[in-house]
């Protein structure tokens, strides 16, 4: 069903031409960082808030009423709020950069029945990926074959012990299994600790579970 939905082949994978077409259409398998802002832009963005507008108006009125001390206090509060906001945004950016470091630079893919190593950023939905002990999962996969396959998913789920995967596992229709219970799935950034297997790419880049975490970090106010 997964192969049919993604117009792929669970044994031979995509053809080189089809993979190239999908790469141009859907983009690279990469974690996208938001545009880096200058310090001035970041500071001014923190002032773009209705409550801050009220405080600024209050400060101006205080000056007109010759309540300079009140205006100074309000000014310090507004500036401090902006600086704290900038620091929090900087921490979010560092967290995103840490997530990007978790992604694999290479992937072993099967295209047209031939196994080859490519840059993980060139993976597309429908690609058939070969997995073996020691490799890092380069994208989200629906496993199609497993032989004693175990994954370390601690970076994603917090589970300390390796999880045994089973390509034949099927969840109940309409069920909503947690990430750790999806025995037929493998997720970007997790590590193969034992065995081998193959999986069809179901999500790349920011559409992966890791990408969703990155999106939440960058979009949180």
JSON list of N, CA, C and O in Angstrom, two decimals, residues 24-52:
[
{"chain": "A", "resi": 24, "resn": "UNK", "atom": "N", "xyz": [13.59, 17.78, -8.09]},
{"chain": "A", "resi": 24, "resn": "UNK", "atom": "CA", "xyz": [13.34, 19.14, -8.61]},
{"chain": "A", "resi": 24, "resn": "UNK", "atom": "C", "xyz": [11.96, 19.64, -8.19]},
{"chain": "A", "resi": 24, "resn": "UNK", "atom": "O", "xyz": [11.78, 20.84, -7.93]},
{"chain": "A", "resi": 25, "resn": "UNK", "atom": "N", "xyz": [10.99, 18.74, -8.11]},
{"chain": "A", "resi": 25, "resn": "UNK", "atom": "CA", "xyz": [9.61, 19.15, -7.79]},
{"chain": "A", "resi": 25, "resn": "UNK", "atom": "C", "xyz": [9.41, 19.43, -6.32]},
{"chain": "A", "resi": 25, "resn": "UNK", "atom": "O", "xyz": [8.76, 20.41, -5.94]},
{"chain": "A", "resi": 26, "resn": "UNK", "atom": "N", "xyz": [9.96, 18.54, -5.45]},
{"chain": "A", "resi": 26, "resn": "UNK", "atom": "CA", "xyz": [9.66, 18.64, -4.01]},
{"chain": "A", "resi": 26, "resn": "UNK", "atom": "C", "xyz": [10.80, 19.21, -3.17]},
{"chain": "A", "resi": 26, "resn": "UNK", "atom": "O", "xyz": [10.61, 19.52, -2.00]},
{"chain": "A", "resi": 27, "resn": "UNK", "atom": "N", "xyz": [11.99, 19.37, -3.75]},
{"chain": "A", "resi": 27, "resn": "UNK", "atom": "CA", "xyz": [13.10, 19.96, -3.01]},
{"chain": "A", "resi": 27, "resn": "UNK", "atom": "C", "xyz": [13.96, 18.94, -2.30]},
{"chain": "A", "resi": 27, "resn": "UNK", "atom": "O", "xyz": [13.67, 17.75, -2.28]},
{"chain": "A", "resi": 28, "resn": "UNK", "atom": "N", "xyz": [15.03, 19.44, -1.70]},
{"chain": "A", "resi": 28, "resn": "UNK", "atom": "CA", "xyz": [16.04, 18.58, -1.08]},
{"chain": "A", "resi": 28, "resn": "UNK", "atom": "C", "xyz": [15.63, 18.13, 0.32]},
{"chain": "A", "resi": 28, "resn": "UNK", "atom": "O", "xyz": [14.82, 18.79, 0.99]},
{"chain": "A", "resi": 29, "resn": "UNK", "atom": "N", "xyz": [16.20, 17.03, 0.74]},
{"chain": "A", "resi": 29, "resn": "UNK", "atom": "CA", "xyz": [15.94, 16.46, 2.06]},
{"chain": "A", "resi": 29, "resn": "UNK", "atom": "C", "xyz": [16.84, 17.16, 3.09]},
{"chain": "A", "resi": 29, "resn": "UNK", "atom": "O", "xyz": [17.85, 16.62, 3.53]},
{"chain": "A", "resi": 30, "resn": "UNK", "atom": "N", "xyz": [16.45, 18.37, 3.45]},
{"chain": "A", "resi": 30, "resn": "UNK", "atom": "CA", "xyz": [17.27, 19.19, 4.35]},
{"chain": "A", "resi": 30, "resn": "UNK", "atom": "C", "xyz": [16.41, 19.89, 5.38]},
{"chain": "A", "resi": 30, "resn": "UNK", "atom": "O", "xyz": [15.23, 20.17, 5.15]},
{"chain": "A", "resi": 31, "resn": "UNK", "atom": "N", "xyz": [17.03, 20.17, 6.51]},
{"chain": "A", "resi": 31, "resn": "UNK", "atom": "CA", "xyz": [16.38, 20.96, 7.55]},
{"chain": "A", "resi": 31, "resn": "UNK", "atom": "C", "xyz": [16.60, 22.43, 7.21]},
{"chain": "A", "resi": 31, "resn": "UNK", "atom": "O", "xyz": [17.75, 22.88, 7.10]},
{"chain": "A", "resi": 32, "resn": "UNK", "atom": "N", "xyz": [15.53, 23.17, 7.02]},
{"chain": "A", "resi": 32, "resn": "UNK", "atom": "CA", "xyz": [15.64, 24.56, 6.60]},
{"chain": "A", "resi": 32, "resn": "UNK", "atom": "C", "xyz": [15.62, 25.49, 7.82]},
{"chain": "A", "resi": 32, "resn": "UNK", "atom": "O", "xyz": [14.71, 25.44, 8.63]},
{"chain": "A", "resi": 33, "resn": "UNK", "atom": "N", "xyz": [16.63, 26.33, 7.89]},
{"chain": "A", "resi": 33, "resn": "UNK", "atom": "CA", "xyz": [16.70, 27.31, 8.98]},
{"chain": "A", "resi": 33, "resn": "UNK", "atom": "C", "xyz": [16.10, 28.63, 8.50]},
{"chain": "A", "resi": 33, "resn": "UNK", "atom": "O", "xyz": [16.21, 28.98, 7.33]},
{"chain": "A", "resi": 34, "resn": "UNK", "atom": "N", "xyz": [15.43, 29.36, 9.39]},
{"chain": "A", "resi": 34, "resn": "UNK", "atom": "CA", "xyz": [14.90, 30.66, 8.99]},
{"chain": "A", "resi": 34, "resn": "UNK", "atom": "C", "xyz": [16.03, 31.64, 8.69]},
{"chain": "A", "resi": 34, "resn": "UNK", "atom": "O", "xyz": [17.16, 31.45, 9.13]},
{"chain": "A", "resi": 35, "resn": "UNK", "atom": "N", "xyz": [15.71, 32.67, 7.91]},
{"chain": "A", "resi": 35, "resn": "UNK", "atom": "CA", "xyz": [16.73, 33.66, 7.54]},
{"chain": "A", "resi": 35, "resn": "UNK", "atom": "C", "xyz": [17.32, 34.30, 8.79]},
{"chain": "A", "resi": 35, "resn": "UNK", "atom": "O", "xyz": [16.60, 34.67, 9.73]},
{"chain": "A", "resi": 36, "resn": "UNK", "atom": "N", "xyz": [18.64, 34.40, 8.80]},
{"chain": "A", "resi": 36, "resn": "UNK", "atom": "CA", "xyz": [19.31, 34.98, 9.96]},
{"chain": "A", "resi": 36, "resn": "UNK", "atom": "C", "xyz": [19.06, 36.49, 9.99]},
{"chain": "A", "resi": 36, "resn": "UNK", "atom": "O", "xyz": [19.27, 37.19, 9.00]},
{"chain": "A", "resi": 37, "resn": "UNK", "atom": "N", "xyz": [18.63, 36.99, 11.14]},
{"chain": "A", "resi": 37, "resn": "UNK", "atom": "CA", "xyz": [18.32, 38.41, 11.27]},
{"chain": "A", "resi": 37, "resn": "UNK", "atom": "C", "xyz": [19.51, 39.17, 11.83]},
{"chain": "A", "resi": 37, "resn": "UNK", "atom": "O", "xyz": [20.31, 38.61, 12.58]},
{"chain": "A", "resi": 38, "resn": "UNK", "atom": "N", "xyz": [19.60, 40.43, 11.47]},
{"chain": "A", "resi": 38, "resn": "UNK", "atom": "CA", "xyz": [20.61, 41.28, 12.06]},
{"chain": "A", "resi": 38, "resn": "UNK", "atom": "C", "xyz": [20.18, 41.62, 13.49]},
{"chain": "A", "resi": 38, "resn": "UNK", "atom": "O", "xyz": [18.99, 41.52, 13.82]},
{"chain": "A", "resi": 39, "resn": "UNK", "atom": "N", "xyz": [21.11, 42.00, 14.38]},
{"chain": "A", "resi": 39, "resn": "UNK", "atom": "CA", "xyz": [20.73, 42.36, 15.75]},
{"chain": "A", "resi": 39, "resn": "UNK", "atom": "C", "xyz": [19.65, 43.44, 15.79]},
{"chain": "A", "resi": 39, "resn": "UNK", "atom": "O", "xyz": [18.75, 43.40, 16.63]},
{"chain": "A", "resi": 40, "resn": "UNK", "atom": "N", "xyz": [19.75, 44.42, 14.88]},
{"chain": "A", "resi": 40, "resn": "UNK", "atom": "CA", "xyz": [18.76, 45.51, 14.85]},
{"chain": "A", "resi": 40, "resn": "UNK", "atom": "C", "xyz": [17.38, 44.97, 14.49]},
{"chain": "A", "resi": 40, "resn": "UNK", "atom": "O", "xyz": [16.37, 45.34, 15.11]},
{"chain": "A", "resi": 41, "resn": "UNK", "atom": "N", "xyz": [17.32, 44.07, 13.49]},
{"chain": "A", "resi": 41, "resn": "UNK", "atom": "CA", "xyz": [16.04, 43.48, 13.09]},
{"chain": "A", "resi": 41, "resn": "UNK", "atom": "C", "xyz": [15.44, 42.67, 14.22]},
{"chain": "A", "resi": 41, "resn": "UNK", "atom": "O", "xyz": [14.23, 42.76, 14.50]},
{"chain": "A", "resi": 42, "resn": "UNK", "atom": "N", "xyz": [16.29, 41.88, 14.88]},
{"chain": "A", "resi": 42, "resn": "UNK", "atom": "CA", "xyz": [15.80, 41.04, 15.98]},
{"chain": "A", "resi": 42, "resn": "UNK", "atom": "C", "xyz": [15.27, 41.90, 17.13]},
{"chain": "A", "resi": 42, "resn": "UNK", "atom": "O", "xyz": [14.25, 41.57, 17.74]},
{"chain": "A", "resi": 43, "resn": "UNK", "atom": "N", "xyz": [15.97, 43.02, 17.42]},
{"chain": "A", "resi": 43, "resn": "UNK", "atom": "CA", "xyz": [15.54, 43.91, 18.51]},
{"chain": "A", "resi": 43, "resn": "UNK", "atom": "C", "xyz": [14.21, 44.57, 18.17]},
{"chain": "A", "resi": 43, "resn": "UNK", "atom": "O", "xyz": [13.28, 44.58, 18.99]},
{"chain": "A", "resi": 44, "resn": "UNK", "atom": "N", "xyz": [14.10, 45.10, 16.96]},
{"chain": "A", "resi": 44, "resn": "UNK", "atom": "CA", "xyz": [12.87, 45.80, 16.56]},
{"chain": "A", "resi": 44, "resn": "UNK", "atom": "C", "xyz": [11.68, 44.85, 16.49]},
{"chain": "A", "resi": 44, "resn": "UNK", "atom": "O", "xyz": [10.55, 45.24, 16.79]},
{"chain": "A", "resi": 45, "resn": "UNK", "atom": "N", "xyz": [11.94, 43.60, 16.13]},
{"chain": "A", "resi": 45, "resn": "UNK", "atom": "CA", "xyz": [10.86, 42.61, 16.05]},
{"chain": "A", "resi": 45, "resn": "UNK", "atom": "C", "xyz": [10.26, 42.36, 17.43]},
{"chain": "A", "resi": 45, "resn": "UNK", "atom": "O", "xyz": [9.07, 42.09, 17.55]},
{"chain": "A", "resi": 46, "resn": "UNK", "atom": "N", "xyz": [11.10, 42.43, 18.47]},
{"chain": "A", "resi": 46, "resn": "UNK", "atom": "CA", "xyz": [10.61, 42.23, 19.83]},
{"chain": "A", "resi": 46, "resn": "UNK", "atom": "C", "xyz": [9.69, 43.36, 20.29]},
{"chain": "A", "resi": 46, "resn": "UNK", "atom": "O", "xyz": [8.90, 43.20, 21.22]},
{"chain": "A", "resi": 47, "resn": "UNK", "atom": "N", "xyz": [9.79, 44.51, 19.62]},
{"chain": "A", "resi": 47, "resn": "UNK", "atom": "CA", "xyz": [8.94, 45.67, 19.97]},
{"chain": "A", "resi": 47, "resn": "UNK", "atom": "C", "xyz": [7.60, 45.63, 19.26]},
{"chain": "A", "resi": 47, "resn": "UNK", "atom": "O", "xyz": [6.72, 46.45, 19.55]},
{"chain": "A", "resi": 48, "resn": "UNK", "atom": "N", "xyz": [7.45, 44.69, 18.31]},
{"chain": "A", "resi": 48, "resn": "UNK", "atom": "CA", "xyz": [6.22, 44.61, 17.52]},
{"chain": "A", "resi": 48, "resn": "UNK", "atom": "C", "xyz": [5.15, 43.83, 18.29]},
{"chain": "A", "resi": 48, "resn": "UNK", "atom": "O", "xyz": [4.84, 42.68, 17.97]},
{"chain": "A", "resi": 49, "resn": "UNK", "atom": "N", "xyz": [4.60, 44.49, 19.31]},
{"chain": "A", "resi": 49, "resn": "UNK", "atom": "CA", "xyz": [3.62, 43.83, 20.16]},
{"chain": "A", "resi": 49, "resn": "UNK", "atom": "C", "xyz": [2.68, 44.91, 20.73]},
{"chain": "A", "resi": 49, "resn": "UNK", "atom": "O", "xyz": [3.15, 45.97, 21.16]},
{"chain": "A", "resi": 50, "resn": "UNK", "atom": "N", "xyz": [1.36, 44.68, 20.73]},
{"chain": "A", "resi": 50, "resn": "UNK", "atom": "CA", "xyz": [0.41, 45.70, 21.23]},
{"chain": "A", "resi": 50, "resn": "UNK", "atom": "C", "xyz": [0.71, 46.20, 22.63]},
{"chain": "A", "resi": 50, "resn": "UNK", "atom": "O", "xyz": [0.58, 47.39, 22.92]},
{"chain": "A", "resi": 51, "resn": "UNK", "atom": "N", "xyz": [1.13, 45.30, 23.52]},
{"chain": "A", "resi": 51, "resn": "UNK", "atom": "CA", "xyz": [1.43, 45.71, 24.89]},
{"chain": "A", "resi": 51, "resn": "UNK", "atom": "C", "xyz": [2.63, 46.65, 24.93]},
{"chain": "A", "resi": 51, "resn": "UNK", "atom": "O", "xyz": [2.65, 47.62, 25.71]},
{"chain": "A", "resi": 52, "resn": "UNK", "atom": "N", "xyz": [3.61, 46.39, 24.08]},
{"chain": "A", "resi": 52, "resn": "UNK", "atom": "CA", "xyz": [4.78, 47.27, 24.00]},
{"chain": "A", "resi": 52, "resn": "UNK", "atom": "C", "xyz": [4.37, 48.65, 23.50]},
{"chain": "A", "resi": 52, "resn": "UNK", "atom": "O", "xyz": [4.86, 49.68, 23.98]}
]
